[in-house]
Coordinates of C-alpha atoms in Angstrom, one line a residue:
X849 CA 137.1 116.1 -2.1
X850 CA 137.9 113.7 -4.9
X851 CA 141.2 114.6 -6.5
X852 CA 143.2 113.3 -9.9
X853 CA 146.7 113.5 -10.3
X854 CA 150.3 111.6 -11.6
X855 CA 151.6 110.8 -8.2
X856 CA 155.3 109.1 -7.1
X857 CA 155.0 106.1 -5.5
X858 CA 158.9 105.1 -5.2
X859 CA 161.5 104.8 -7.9
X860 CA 160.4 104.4 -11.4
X861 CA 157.0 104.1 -9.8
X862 CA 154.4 106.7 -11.7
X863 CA 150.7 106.3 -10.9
X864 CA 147.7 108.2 -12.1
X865 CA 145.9 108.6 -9.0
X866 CA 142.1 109.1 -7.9
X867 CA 142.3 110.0 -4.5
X868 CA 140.5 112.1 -1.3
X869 CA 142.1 114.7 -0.3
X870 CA 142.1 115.2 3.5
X871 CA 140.9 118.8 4.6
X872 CA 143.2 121.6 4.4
X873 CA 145.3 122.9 7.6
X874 CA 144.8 126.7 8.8
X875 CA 148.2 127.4 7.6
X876 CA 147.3 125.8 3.6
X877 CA 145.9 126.4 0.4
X878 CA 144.3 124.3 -1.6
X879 CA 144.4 125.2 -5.2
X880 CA 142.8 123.6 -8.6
X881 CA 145.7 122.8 -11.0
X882 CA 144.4 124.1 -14.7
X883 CA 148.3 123.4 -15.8
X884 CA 151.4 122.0 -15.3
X885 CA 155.1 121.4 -16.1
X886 CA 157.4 118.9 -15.6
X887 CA 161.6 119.9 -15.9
X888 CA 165.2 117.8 -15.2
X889 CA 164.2 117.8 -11.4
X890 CA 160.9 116.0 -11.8
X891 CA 162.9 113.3 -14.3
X892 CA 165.2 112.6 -11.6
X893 CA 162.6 112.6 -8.6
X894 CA 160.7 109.6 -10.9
X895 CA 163.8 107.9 -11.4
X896 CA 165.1 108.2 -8.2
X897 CA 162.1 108.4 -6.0
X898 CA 163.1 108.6 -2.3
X899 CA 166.6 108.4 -3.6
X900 CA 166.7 112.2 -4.0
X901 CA 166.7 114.5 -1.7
X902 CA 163.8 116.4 -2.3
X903 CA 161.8 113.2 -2.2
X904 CA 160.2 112.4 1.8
X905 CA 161.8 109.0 2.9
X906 CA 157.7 107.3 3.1
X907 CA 157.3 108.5 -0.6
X908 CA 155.3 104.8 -0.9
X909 CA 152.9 105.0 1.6
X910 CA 152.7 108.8 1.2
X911 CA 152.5 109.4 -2.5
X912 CA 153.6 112.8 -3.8
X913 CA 152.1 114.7 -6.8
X914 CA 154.5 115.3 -9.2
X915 CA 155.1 118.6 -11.4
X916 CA 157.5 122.0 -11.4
X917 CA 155.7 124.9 -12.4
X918 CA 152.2 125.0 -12.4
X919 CA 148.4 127.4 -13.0
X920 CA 145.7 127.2 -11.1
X921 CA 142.4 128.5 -9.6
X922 CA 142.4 128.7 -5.2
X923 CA 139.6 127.2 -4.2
X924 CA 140.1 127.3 -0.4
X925 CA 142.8 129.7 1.9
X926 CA 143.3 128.3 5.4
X927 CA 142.4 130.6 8.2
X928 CA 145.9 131.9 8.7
X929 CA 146.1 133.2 5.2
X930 CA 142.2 134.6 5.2
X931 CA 143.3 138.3 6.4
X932 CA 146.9 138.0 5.6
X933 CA 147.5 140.8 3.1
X934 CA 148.0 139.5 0.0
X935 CA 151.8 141.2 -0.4
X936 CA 153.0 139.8 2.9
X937 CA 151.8 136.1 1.5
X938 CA 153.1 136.3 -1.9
X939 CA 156.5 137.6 -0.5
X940 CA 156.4 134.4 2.1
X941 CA 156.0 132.5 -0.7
X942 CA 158.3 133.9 -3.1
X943 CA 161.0 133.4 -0.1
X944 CA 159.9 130.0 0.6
X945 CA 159.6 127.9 -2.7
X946 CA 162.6 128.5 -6.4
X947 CA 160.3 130.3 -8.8
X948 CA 162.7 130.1 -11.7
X949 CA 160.8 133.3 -13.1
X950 CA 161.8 136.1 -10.0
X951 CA 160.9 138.9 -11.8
X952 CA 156.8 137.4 -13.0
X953 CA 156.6 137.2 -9.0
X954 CA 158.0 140.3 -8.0
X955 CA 155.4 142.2 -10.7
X956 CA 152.3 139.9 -8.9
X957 CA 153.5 140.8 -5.6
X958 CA 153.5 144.7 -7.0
X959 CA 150.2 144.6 -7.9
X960 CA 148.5 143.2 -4.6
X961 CA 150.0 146.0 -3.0
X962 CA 146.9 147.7 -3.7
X963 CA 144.8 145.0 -2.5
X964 CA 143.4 144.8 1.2
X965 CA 142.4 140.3 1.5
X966 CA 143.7 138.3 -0.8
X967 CA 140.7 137.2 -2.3
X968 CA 139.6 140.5 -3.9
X969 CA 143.4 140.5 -5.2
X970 CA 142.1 137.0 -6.8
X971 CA 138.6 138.1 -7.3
X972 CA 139.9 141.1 -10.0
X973 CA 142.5 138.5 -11.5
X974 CA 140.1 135.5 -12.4
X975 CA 137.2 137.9 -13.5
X976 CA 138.5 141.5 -13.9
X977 CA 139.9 142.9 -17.4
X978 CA 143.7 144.1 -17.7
X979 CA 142.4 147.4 -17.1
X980 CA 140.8 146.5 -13.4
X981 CA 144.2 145.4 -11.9
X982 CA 145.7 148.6 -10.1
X983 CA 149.4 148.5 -10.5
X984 CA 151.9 150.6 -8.5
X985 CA 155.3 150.6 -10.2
X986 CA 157.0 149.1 -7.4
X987 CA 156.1 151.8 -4.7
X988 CA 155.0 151.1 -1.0
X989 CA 152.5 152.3 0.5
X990 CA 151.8 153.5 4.0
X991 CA 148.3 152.7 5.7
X992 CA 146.6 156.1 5.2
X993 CA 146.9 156.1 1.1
X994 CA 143.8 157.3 -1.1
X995 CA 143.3 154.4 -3.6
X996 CA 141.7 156.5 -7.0
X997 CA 139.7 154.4 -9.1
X998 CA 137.1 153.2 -11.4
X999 CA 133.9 152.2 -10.6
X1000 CA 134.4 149.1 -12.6
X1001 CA 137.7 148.6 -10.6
X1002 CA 136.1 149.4 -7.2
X1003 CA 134.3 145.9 -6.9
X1004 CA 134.5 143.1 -4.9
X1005 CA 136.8 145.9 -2.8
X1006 CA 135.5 147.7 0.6
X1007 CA 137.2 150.6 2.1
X1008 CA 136.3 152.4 5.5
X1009 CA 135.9 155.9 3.8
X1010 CA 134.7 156.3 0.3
X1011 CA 134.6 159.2 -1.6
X1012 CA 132.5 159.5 -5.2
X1013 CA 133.1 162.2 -7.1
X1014 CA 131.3 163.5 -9.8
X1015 CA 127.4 162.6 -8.9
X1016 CA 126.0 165.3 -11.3
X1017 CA 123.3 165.9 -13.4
X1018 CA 124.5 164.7 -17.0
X1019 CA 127.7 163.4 -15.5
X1020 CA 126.1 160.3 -13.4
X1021 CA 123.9 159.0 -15.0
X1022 CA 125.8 159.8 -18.2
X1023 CA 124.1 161.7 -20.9
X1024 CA 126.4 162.5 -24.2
X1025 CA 125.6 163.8 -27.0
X1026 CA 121.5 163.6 -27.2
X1027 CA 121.9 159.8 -26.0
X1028 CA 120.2 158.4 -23.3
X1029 CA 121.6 156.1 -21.0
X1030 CA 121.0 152.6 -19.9
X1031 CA 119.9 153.9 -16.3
X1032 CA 119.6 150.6 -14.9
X1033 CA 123.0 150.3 -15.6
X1034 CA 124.1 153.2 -14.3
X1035 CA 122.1 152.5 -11.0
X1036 CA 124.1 149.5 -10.8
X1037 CA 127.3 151.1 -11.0
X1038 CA 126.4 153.8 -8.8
X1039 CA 124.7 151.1 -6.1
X1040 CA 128.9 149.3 -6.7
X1041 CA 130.3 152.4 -5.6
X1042 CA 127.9 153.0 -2.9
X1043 CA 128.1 149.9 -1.1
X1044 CA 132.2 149.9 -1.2
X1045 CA 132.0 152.0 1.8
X1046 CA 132.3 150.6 5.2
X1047 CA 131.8 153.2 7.8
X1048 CA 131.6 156.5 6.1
X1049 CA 130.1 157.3 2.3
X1050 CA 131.1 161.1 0.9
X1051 CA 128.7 162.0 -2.1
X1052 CA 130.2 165.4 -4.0
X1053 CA 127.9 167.0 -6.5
X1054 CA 128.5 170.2 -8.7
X1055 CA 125.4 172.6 -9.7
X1056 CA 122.8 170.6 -9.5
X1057 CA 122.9 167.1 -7.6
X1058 CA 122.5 163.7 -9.8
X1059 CA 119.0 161.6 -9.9
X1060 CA 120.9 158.9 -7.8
X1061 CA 120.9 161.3 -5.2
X1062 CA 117.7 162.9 -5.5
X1063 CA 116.3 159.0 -4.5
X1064 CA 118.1 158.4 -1.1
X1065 CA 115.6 159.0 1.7
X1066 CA 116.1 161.7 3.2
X1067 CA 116.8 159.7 6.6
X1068 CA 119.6 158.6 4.8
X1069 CA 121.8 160.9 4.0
X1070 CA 123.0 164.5 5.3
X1071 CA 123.2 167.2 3.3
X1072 CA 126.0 169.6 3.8
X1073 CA 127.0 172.9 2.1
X1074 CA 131.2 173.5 1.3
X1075 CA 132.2 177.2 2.2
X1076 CA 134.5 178.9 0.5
X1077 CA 137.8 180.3 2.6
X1078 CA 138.4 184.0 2.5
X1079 CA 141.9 183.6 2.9
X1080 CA 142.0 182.1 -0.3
X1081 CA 144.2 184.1 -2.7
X1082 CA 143.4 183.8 -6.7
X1083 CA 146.0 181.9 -8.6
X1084 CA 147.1 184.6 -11.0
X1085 CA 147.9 182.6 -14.3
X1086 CA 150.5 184.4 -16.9
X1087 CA 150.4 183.4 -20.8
X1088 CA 154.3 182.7 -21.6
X1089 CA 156.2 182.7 -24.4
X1090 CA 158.7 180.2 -26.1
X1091 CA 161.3 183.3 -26.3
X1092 CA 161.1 183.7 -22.3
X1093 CA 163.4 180.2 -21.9
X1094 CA 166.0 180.9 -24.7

C-alpha cells in the first residue's frame, strides 16, 4: 500500500515522503491519518533527529513519520487485536502511549464497554449517530449482562440470545394516528433485529401477534404459550397523600 507522509530523516532533515508500506504484523494496526498535530516534542525531534531520545539511532535509513496527536479511520487490526475486546485494547493503549487528554480516553474506553469486537465499537462510531453509542457511566460489567437497546443501535452487533419485545399488531409495524407505515422499512428493521441473534431468537407478542410474525414459516419458529403462576399475589396499589409525609 502506497503511503504519503512528513517523515525524519536525521537532524534538520524533513522529507515529504511517498512510500510502501510493508504489511502490518499480527500484533499492529494500521490506521488512515484524516489529521494531525505537531507540539514542542516534534520541534525538538526535527531539530535533533537521532539526537533525542525518543528518536531510533537508524532514524536515516529508517525514516520516522512525524506528528503528536493525531485522527484517523483503521483500516486494518492485526490478528491479535481481531477478538481482543475493544476495553482491554484501549486500556493497553492508554497504558502504553502519553495521551495528554486522560480523561477523552477514559470516556472512549467507557463506552466500548458495551461492545463485544472492536470493529462494531468502530462500526457505530464512523457511521452511527450520537444516539447509537451505548454509554455506561463508568460501570463494569460482568459477562452475563442484558444489553437493552434500539433497533437502530442493535446493528453491526450479534449476541447469542436475543430477545425482541414488542412484535404486535400496531406496535411493529408501527401504525399512529391513521398513518400507514413505510413497511419495507419496517421489514428491514425487524429483519436487523432478527438476524442479531446467534444461537437463540425470543419473539414476545401481546394480543394479537405482528404481520412479521404471521410470515415466518411455520418450520421456522415455535410457538409457545406463557402461563400465568398461581402463587402470584396482586400488588395492592394505595393512592397517597402529600399530608401522610409531613
Amino acid at each position: 500500500m502506497k503511503a504519503k507522509a512528513v517523515r525524519l530523516h536525521g537532524a534538520n532533515d524533513l522529507r515529504l515522503d511517498e512510500f510502501e508500506l510493508p504489511e502490518i504484523t499480527d500484533d499492529e494496526i494500521l490506521v488512515k491519518v484524516v489529521t494531525d498535530s505537531i507540539c514542542m516534542s516534534t520541534y525538538k525531534c526535527a531539530i535533533l533527529g537521532e539526537g533525542h531520545k525518543r528518536v531510533h539511532e537508524d532514524v536515516a535509513d529508517h525514516p520516522a513519520i512525524m506528528g503528536h496527536e493525531f485522527a484517523g479511520d483503521i483500516v486494518k487490526v492485526g490478528k491479535n487485536h481481531q477478538e481482543t475486546r475493544p476495553m482491554k485494547l484501549l486500556e493497553e493503549w492508554s497504558g502504553e502511549f502519553s495521551f495528554e487528554n486522560r480523561e477523552a480516553i477514559k470516556k472512549l474506553t467507557d463506552m466500548s464497554v458495551l461492545y463485544p469486537t472492536m470493529e462494531a465499537f468502530l462500526h457505530t462510531l464512523t457511521f452511527g449517530e450520537d444516539g447509537d453509542v451505548r454509554r455506561n457511566g463508568g460501570r463494569r460489567f460482568t459477562s452475563d449482562a442484558v444489553t437493552l437497546m434500539t433497533l437502530h443501535g442493535a446493528k453491526g452487533l450479534e449476541f447469542p440470545v436475543v430477545f425482541l419485545y414488542g412484535m404486535d399488531k400496531g406496535s411493529f409495524p408501527l401504525e399512529f394516528g391513521g398513518n400507514k407505515a413505510d413497511m419495507e422499512e419496517e421489514r428491514r428493521l425487524c429483519y436487523v433485529g432478527m438476524t442479531r441473534a446467534m444461537e437463540e431468537l425470543i419473539l414476545i407478542h401481546g394480543r394479537e401477534a405482528s404481520l412479521f410474525l404471521k410470515e415466518i414459516p411455520a418450520g421456522c419458529i415455535r410457538w409457545e404459550q406463557a402461563e400465568k403462576e398461581d402463587d402470584v399475589q396482586a400488588v395492592k396499589t394505595v393512592q397517597m397523600s402529600l399530608f401522610d409525609f409531613i
